[in-house]
Amino acid sequence: MGITPNSELRTPNLSVDIAGLKLKNPVMTASGTFGYGEEYSEFLDLNRLGAIVVKGLSITPRQGNPTPRIVETPAGMLNAIGLQNIGVKAFIKDKLPFLRQFNTPVIANFFGDSIDEYIHAAEVLSNAEGVHALEMNISCPNKQAGWIVFGTDPKTMEHVVTAVRKTTDLPLIVKLSPNVTDIGLTAKVAENAGADAISLINTITGMVVDVKKRRPVLANNTGGLSGPAVRPIAVRMVWEVYKAVKIPIIGMGGIMAANDALEFLIAGARAVAVGTANFINPTATIEIIEGLEKFLIEEGLSDINEIIGSLKA
Amino acid sequence: MGITPNSELRTPNLSVDIAGLKLKNPVMTASGTFGYGEEYSEFLDLNRLGAIVVKGLSITPRQGNPTPRIVETPAGMLNAIGLQNIGVKAFIKDKLPFLRQFNTPVIANFFGDSIDEYIHAAEVLSNAEGVHALEMNISCPNKQAGWIVFGTDPKTMEHVVTAVRKTTDLPLIVKLSPNVTDIGLTAKVAENAGADAISLINTITGMVVDVKKRRPVLANNTGGLSGPAVRPIAVRMVWEVYKAVKIPIIGMGGIMAANDALEFLIAGARAVAVGTANFINPTATIEIIEGLEKFLIEEGLSDINEIIGSLKA
Amino acid sequence: MSKYFKAKTVDNISLNKHFRLLNLSPLSDIDIPQPGQFYMLQAGDTYDPLLKRPFSIFRHEDNSLSFLYRIRGKGTLSLSHLKSGDIINAIGPLGNSYPEPHGDFIALAGGIGIASLLHLLARFKNKAHLFYGARNKEELVMLNEAKALSKESFITTDDGSEGEKGLITDSLMKFFNSLPITHYPLPLYACGPTPMLRELSKVVAGKDIKCYVSLEEHMACGVGACLGCVIKTVSGNKRVCKEGPVFDIKDIIWE
Amino acid sequence: MSKYFKAKTVDNISLNKHFRLLNLSPLSDIDIPQPGQFYMLQAGDTYDPLLKRPFSIFRHEDNSLSFLYRIRGKGTLSLSHLKSGDIINAIGPLGNSYPEPHGDFIALAGGIGIASLLHLLARFKNKAHLFYGARNKEELVMLNEAKALSKESFITTDDGSEGEKGLITDSLMKFFNSLPITHYPLPLYACGPTPMLRELSKVVAGKDIKCYVSLEEHMACGVGACLGCVIKTVSGNKRVCKEGPVFDIKDIIWE
Ligand SMILES: Cc1cc2nc3c(=O)[nH]c(=O)nc-3n(C[C@H](O)[C@H](O)[C@H](O)COP(=O)(O)OP(=O)(O)OC[C@H]3O[C@@H](n4cnc5c(N)ncnc54)[C@H](O)[C@@H]3O)c2cc1C
Ligand SMILES: Cc1cc2nc3c(=O)[nH]c(=O)nc-3n(C[C@H](O)[C@H](O)[C@H](O)COP(=O)(O)OP(=O)(O)OC[C@H]3O[C@@H](n4cnc5c(N)ncnc54)[C@H](O)[C@@H]3O)c2cc1C
Ligand SMILES: Cc1cc2nc3c(=O)[nH]c(=O)nc-3n(C[C@H](O)[C@H](O)[C@H](O)COP(=O)(O)O)c2cc1C
Ligand SMILES: Cc1cc2nc3c(=O)[nH]c(=O)nc-3n(C[C@H](O)[C@H](O)[C@H](O)COP(=O)(O)O)c2cc1C
Ligand code: FES
Ligand code: FES
């Protein structure tokens, strides 16, 4: 398949740069689907990952929602974990030491119920040894301001991103909610408020009804849709964001295989995150990394950066 | 399965009322997936349908987009037909006579590039014998006002719905775009502007990339996602709209079987539309109607209206 | 008698790495398919893959339908998993068919395009001047069967691994040039990749010859309802699944 | 030796309308499963169904793994389509296991709950006082096998079509009352529907008896990463797939 001898010889460059953070390859884990790295370390070598994004953290521990928290949908799943987590302090004390053993950057995903909670979590995480970047999950309601979801209201979003930007020198990734009319606009707001990078998409709100019980299947009624079902929406949104901002993009949403990751990279993502796929195939990330290299060789390309944003549309 | 003898005897009532329009059952076809009724008439008896919603019509004929117009996605498909249609006049002259043979209400779906086009199409269709209701597709850009999609901008939407409301006495169904932050709000705007009913969801914008060609698969780059993949999103949106407005709701999005239709009805839809499912199973609508009746009998219910909006959440 | 029916898998024979021959026995009475018509087929009732895929009728005997297919992606891969006894859903026969030839005719097949033409060759034995080309020997599926049903045959492969090295449209061109002009017009029936058909349109341009081509487009419904499969013709948009798949090459506007 | 492996379907035996016995032979070396552990299984590589489903290890012999399952929805239905030779993906063994009994023990099974307990009965033959209940005779799957491996057995069905009519937890209660108090504490191992386990918690309440129950929750990952399967315990949230599925009944906070 058009493999020229010498392109077979040299292995192509897979490393990318996200706001000064050098990744050995563009494949990271999606927050909340990879725990704090431990669970999957028996299935794959964490050193091979581009980055590890940990489960969303808050300033204080969270118990999350009652069960059922999970329900399957066609080519997807809804989750309503309710952001259960051990809190930033326990994370730094009990989980970071394990992650520091690997030469893979750790990105701490965090969130809050209020701007103050965001600021505090960001401060604590910024001072922790072994946290290389912060990913802000703004798909949560602002309990102080009438439960408006930070990520769906430009003003609220601008405030919280600006505030966090002031409190950290780490690369700041803002993770967008897809539940908006104009994703390019929200990305622009984040960029102007000081984000170093954009990641998307977070899950899309959905519901499944148990028709005999006349009840939503999830105890929380609604949950977040992820998996292959959302991929075409996610790829479209990454492309719109790529046209709207200059900062790098981390694309995710239904990436199951290398070909899916390539769709995101070509549409403008400089890196990708793999989420739901880990549940079905614990070695999905590794297979995707190998698949990207294979693709570059077959296409006779020497550097992954050559295809980023290469979409002819 | 809990069938009491007498509930077996009397067949339950399936008929529902949408803004004065009486449907013998709540199952209609989704616009654009059933042509003008002819193609599927050799597979099923059109008299059995709750209503027939025809392919979207414009005041003048449209050629639509170049091909590929269709691409499959996990548990879904993208379409970029580009609203190809024969125009209202040819519809009335060549297609309505066929549809008038059946005692099934015909709902004319229509759209325009400008408020004027909407008004003209609505006028012509309202005076045609055999058109029982109008469904306004507002998921199209307003070419006079900088290509803002009518359905994603409350102001633009209010204007066009108000204008059309003035021009027709037929039941006016406004079909919402799901590509918005707050579907309840847009539904409210439509209700206040004079809509008699709300239908949702239209397709969600998505993209699939051909990684070897570095091109979107669709000639139009993006297309509208439909099929089972979108169902959890559609059910959630119907539930949100049910809580926001008083007018009846027609729910759709990934309905393949009776159980899916029940999810929508329980979440608050008074009727449902079947789209993509027709392509996979031309008799899907009939099987769904029979499945609804079976469910009511098994549950010992005598009237479909008992389950509409019965969600305990 | 409905065009939407269930059929039982008789067998699903592997011809080589890429090609399979699927034999189905319908569980209800079906319409008799004509050469050039197609069916929408789907294995299993999962929603992934979701849509049925179009396949030309390859052979029809009293109560059996046969399809020759090449494994490309999800849909054909899932078909290849079918085992004897498995039940599948089908819609068909769909679309128009090749107009009947009266006497000799030319059949031009590119690769898997042979699937739809073989039915025509079988129906009108020893009348065809067959032109069959493919990338290589392996892609020349059902070559012997096709030859046996034809009066004469011209074979080409891109790599010369079988027949002449070169494009099948070139040897067709040679054939035309060798003919005393009076020998036109044999009707020509062609099925194959779009580039081949586009090339053919140039070959026959200006010639007084009836030329029918079977086209491919992505399809969702297969019955004319979705408008997914349209092509541009001199008389406007036409649906490949309804007005086609067989078109007079002179009507097609190539893009 | 990875816990993520491919296995070949040996056979997939239909026991009756609802139940199947799936025998797999792993294509690579695997860890040895303990009674109470489970595997995440998935047939085929379609995205619908998307997630693997959890199934208790029913039997393990040198290089074969057996699973007893009841067809409920999409996932188990697709498993039921597996034919000999089909390759499937599996993750396991996962979770903790039943603590070893020393001497006699009580095994309480509700319906398909027998799947995880039978492995325990087989490992410790003729030590179990078996309590096995189900809706009806048909749902008492593997009854004879379970009886044969037990010292004594008490059977109930909701409709009395086999054994005593009534709830299995009631006959357990009777059993307790019949015992001279000194005869406690035999350890008790239970697996079955949540209502049965909740009932059990009342039966053993106040009694000085070690009682271990295997719980069910919807699962996505099965390895502790997604937090989808948590239950509330006296020491906070626990993951059924990781800290469980076997818990000391006294630690569980029922909702
Ligand atoms: C009228 C007609 C008759 C056909 N007859 C045959 C036949 O007899 N034997 C045979 O092997 N193939 C035939 N084809 C082509 C066959 O339909 C495609 O190869 C098949 O749909 C590919 O599906 P897939 O999921 O395996 O591949 P996908 O992964 O879906 O796509 C692979 C490629 O197949 C093409 N394709 C995908 N979906 C469709 C679709 N719905 N319709 C048309 N092309 C599509 C696209 O070019 C795509 O790039 C016919 C096509 C048409 C339109
Ligand atoms: C640790 C554990 C061990 C199990 N062992 C067995 C066994 O040995 N044999 C057996 O037949 N069953 C066993 N189950 C239950 C089995 O996992 C479910 O019956 C199966 O997942 C149903 O999937 P489905 O797609 O067929 O049904 P679905 O249509 O998905 O759902 C039907 C019902 O199954 C339950 N369910 C759905 N998904 C899950 C899930 N991911 N985890 C748990 N329950 C779910 C829900 O209550 C749902 O209402 C076990 C469950 C767990 C948690
Ligand atoms: C079980 C589960 C838990 C998640 N938890 C978080 C989280 O804590 N923070 C966050 O920003 N995103 C979270 N997500 C969203 C994912 O990081 C990702 O954005 C989304 O799942 C889309 O990617 P995927 O389709 O590959 O899973 C979670 C997703 C899942 C499925
Ligand atoms: C091929 C195709 C064409 C469509 N054309 C129209 C249209 O002309 N007007 C409209 O309002 N909706 C149109 N739709 C949207 C459907 O009516 C429906 O809202 C959507 O497909 C979701 O339902 P489904 O998942 O059951 O298909 C079209 C959908 C498809 C798949
Ligand atoms: S495939 Fe739907 S119109 Fe041809
Ligand atoms: S199933 Fe994911 S944590 Fe248990």
mmCIF file of C-alpha atoms and ligand atoms in Angstrom, chain C residues 38 53-56 68-70 72-76 112 115 216-219, ligand 1:
data_model
loop_
_atom_site.group_PDB
_atom_site.id
_atom_site.type_symbol
_atom_site.label_atom_id
_atom_site.label_comp_id
_atom_site.label_asym_id
_atom_site.label_seq_id
_atom_site.Cartn_x
_atom_site.Cartn_y
_atom_site.Cartn_z
ATOM 1 C CA PHE C 38 -30.644 -5.280 -6.833
ATOM 2 C CA ARG C 53 -26.479 -2.483 1.647
ATOM 3 C CA PRO C 54 -27.334 -2.783 -2.051
ATOM 4 C CA PHE C 55 -26.254 -5.898 -3.963
ATOM 5 C CA SER C 56 -27.056 -6.879 -7.545
ATOM 6 C CA LEU C 68 -21.609 -12.180 -5.347
ATOM 7 C CA TYR C 69 -19.956 -9.642 -3.077
ATOM 8 C CA ARG C 70 -16.614 -8.189 -2.228
ATOM 9 C CA ARG C 72 -15.125 -3.766 1.800
ATOM 10 C CA GLY C 73 -16.246 -2.476 5.185
ATOM 11 C CA LYS C 74 -18.609 -3.120 8.072
ATOM 12 C CA GLY C 75 -21.642 -4.149 6.074
ATOM 13 C CA THR C 76 -20.014 -6.647 3.760
ATOM 14 C CA ILE C 112 -17.120 -6.785 -8.982
ATOM 15 C CA ALA C 115 -21.930 -9.517 -10.361
ATOM 16 C CA GLU C 216 -23.437 3.028 -7.744
ATOM 17 C CA GLU C 217 -24.240 5.568 -5.065
ATOM 18 C CA HIS C 218 -24.418 5.410 -1.281
ATOM 19 C CA MET C 219 -27.917 4.291 -0.424
HETATM 20 C C1 LIG E 1 -27.100 -0.860 -7.128
HETATM 21 C C2 LIG E 1 -25.860 -1.383 -6.468
HETATM 22 C C3 LIG E 1 -25.496 -2.714 -6.644
HETATM 23 C C4 LIG E 1 -24.357 -3.233 -6.031
HETATM 24 N N1 LIG E 1 -24.034 -4.550 -6.222
HETATM 25 C C5 LIG E 1 -22.967 -5.071 -5.597
HETATM 26 C C6 LIG E 1 -22.646 -6.462 -5.734
HETATM 27 O O1 LIG E 1 -23.352 -7.220 -6.409
HETATM 28 N N2 LIG E 1 -21.554 -6.934 -5.102
HETATM 29 C C7 LIG E 1 -20.760 -6.111 -4.306
HETATM 30 O O2 LIG E 1 -19.779 -6.602 -3.747
HETATM 31 N N3 LIG E 1 -21.040 -4.789 -4.167
HETATM 32 C C8 LIG E 1 -22.119 -4.255 -4.781
HETATM 33 N N4 LIG E 1 -22.412 -2.912 -4.606
HETATM 34 C C9 LIG E 1 -21.559 -2.115 -3.734
HETATM 35 C C10 LIG E 1 -21.905 -2.415 -2.296
HETATM 36 O O3 LIG E 1 -23.207 -1.943 -2.017
HETATM 37 C C11 LIG E 1 -20.896 -1.738 -1.352
HETATM 38 O O4 LIG E 1 -19.643 -2.313 -1.555
HETATM 39 C C12 LIG E 1 -21.295 -1.925 0.073
HETATM 40 O O5 LIG E 1 -22.406 -1.145 0.377
HETATM 41 C C13 LIG E 1 -20.142 -1.511 0.984
HETATM 42 O O6 LIG E 1 -20.628 -1.534 2.288
HETATM 43 P P1 LIG E 1 -19.607 -1.814 3.464
HETATM 44 O O7 LIG E 1 -20.309 -1.506 4.736
HETATM 45 O O8 LIG E 1 -18.975 -3.135 3.346
HETATM 46 O O9 LIG E 1 -18.489 -0.772 3.178
HETATM 47 P P2 LIG E 1 -18.458 0.649 3.891
HETATM 48 O O10 LIG E 1 -17.421 0.609 4.939
HETATM 49 O O11 LIG E 1 -19.829 1.092 4.217
HETATM 50 O O12 LIG E 1 -17.974 1.535 2.717
HETATM 51 C C14 LIG E 1 -16.920 1.103 1.907
HETATM 52 C C15 LIG E 1 -17.176 1.771 0.577
HETATM 53 O O13 LIG E 1 -18.331 1.178 -0.001
HETATM 54 C C16 LIG E 1 -19.119 2.209 -0.605
HETATM 55 N N5 LIG E 1 -20.444 2.217 0.026
HETATM 56 C C17 LIG E 1 -20.687 2.295 1.365
HETATM 57 N N6 LIG E 1 -22.004 2.263 1.602
HETATM 58 C C18 LIG E 1 -22.618 2.161 0.405
HETATM 59 C C19 LIG E 1 -23.973 2.098 0.002
HETATM 60 N N7 LIG E 1 -24.964 2.126 0.920
HETATM 61 N N8 LIG E 1 -24.227 2.015 -1.306
HETATM 62 C C20 LIG E 1 -23.229 1.984 -2.211
HETATM 63 N N9 LIG E 1 -21.917 2.046 -1.901
HETATM 64 C C21 LIG E 1 -21.631 2.140 -0.619
HETATM 65 C C22 LIG E 1 -18.463 3.508 -0.384
HETATM 66 O O14 LIG E 1 -17.782 3.881 -1.549
HETATM 67 C C23 LIG E 1 -17.505 3.228 0.735
HETATM 68 O O15 LIG E 1 -16.343 4.006 0.604
HETATM 69 C C24 LIG E 1 -23.549 -2.373 -5.224
HETATM 70 C C25 LIG E 1 -23.902 -1.049 -5.046
HETATM 71 C C26 LIG E 1 -25.046 -0.541 -5.650
HETATM 72 C C27 LIG E 1 -25.425 0.882 -5.430
#
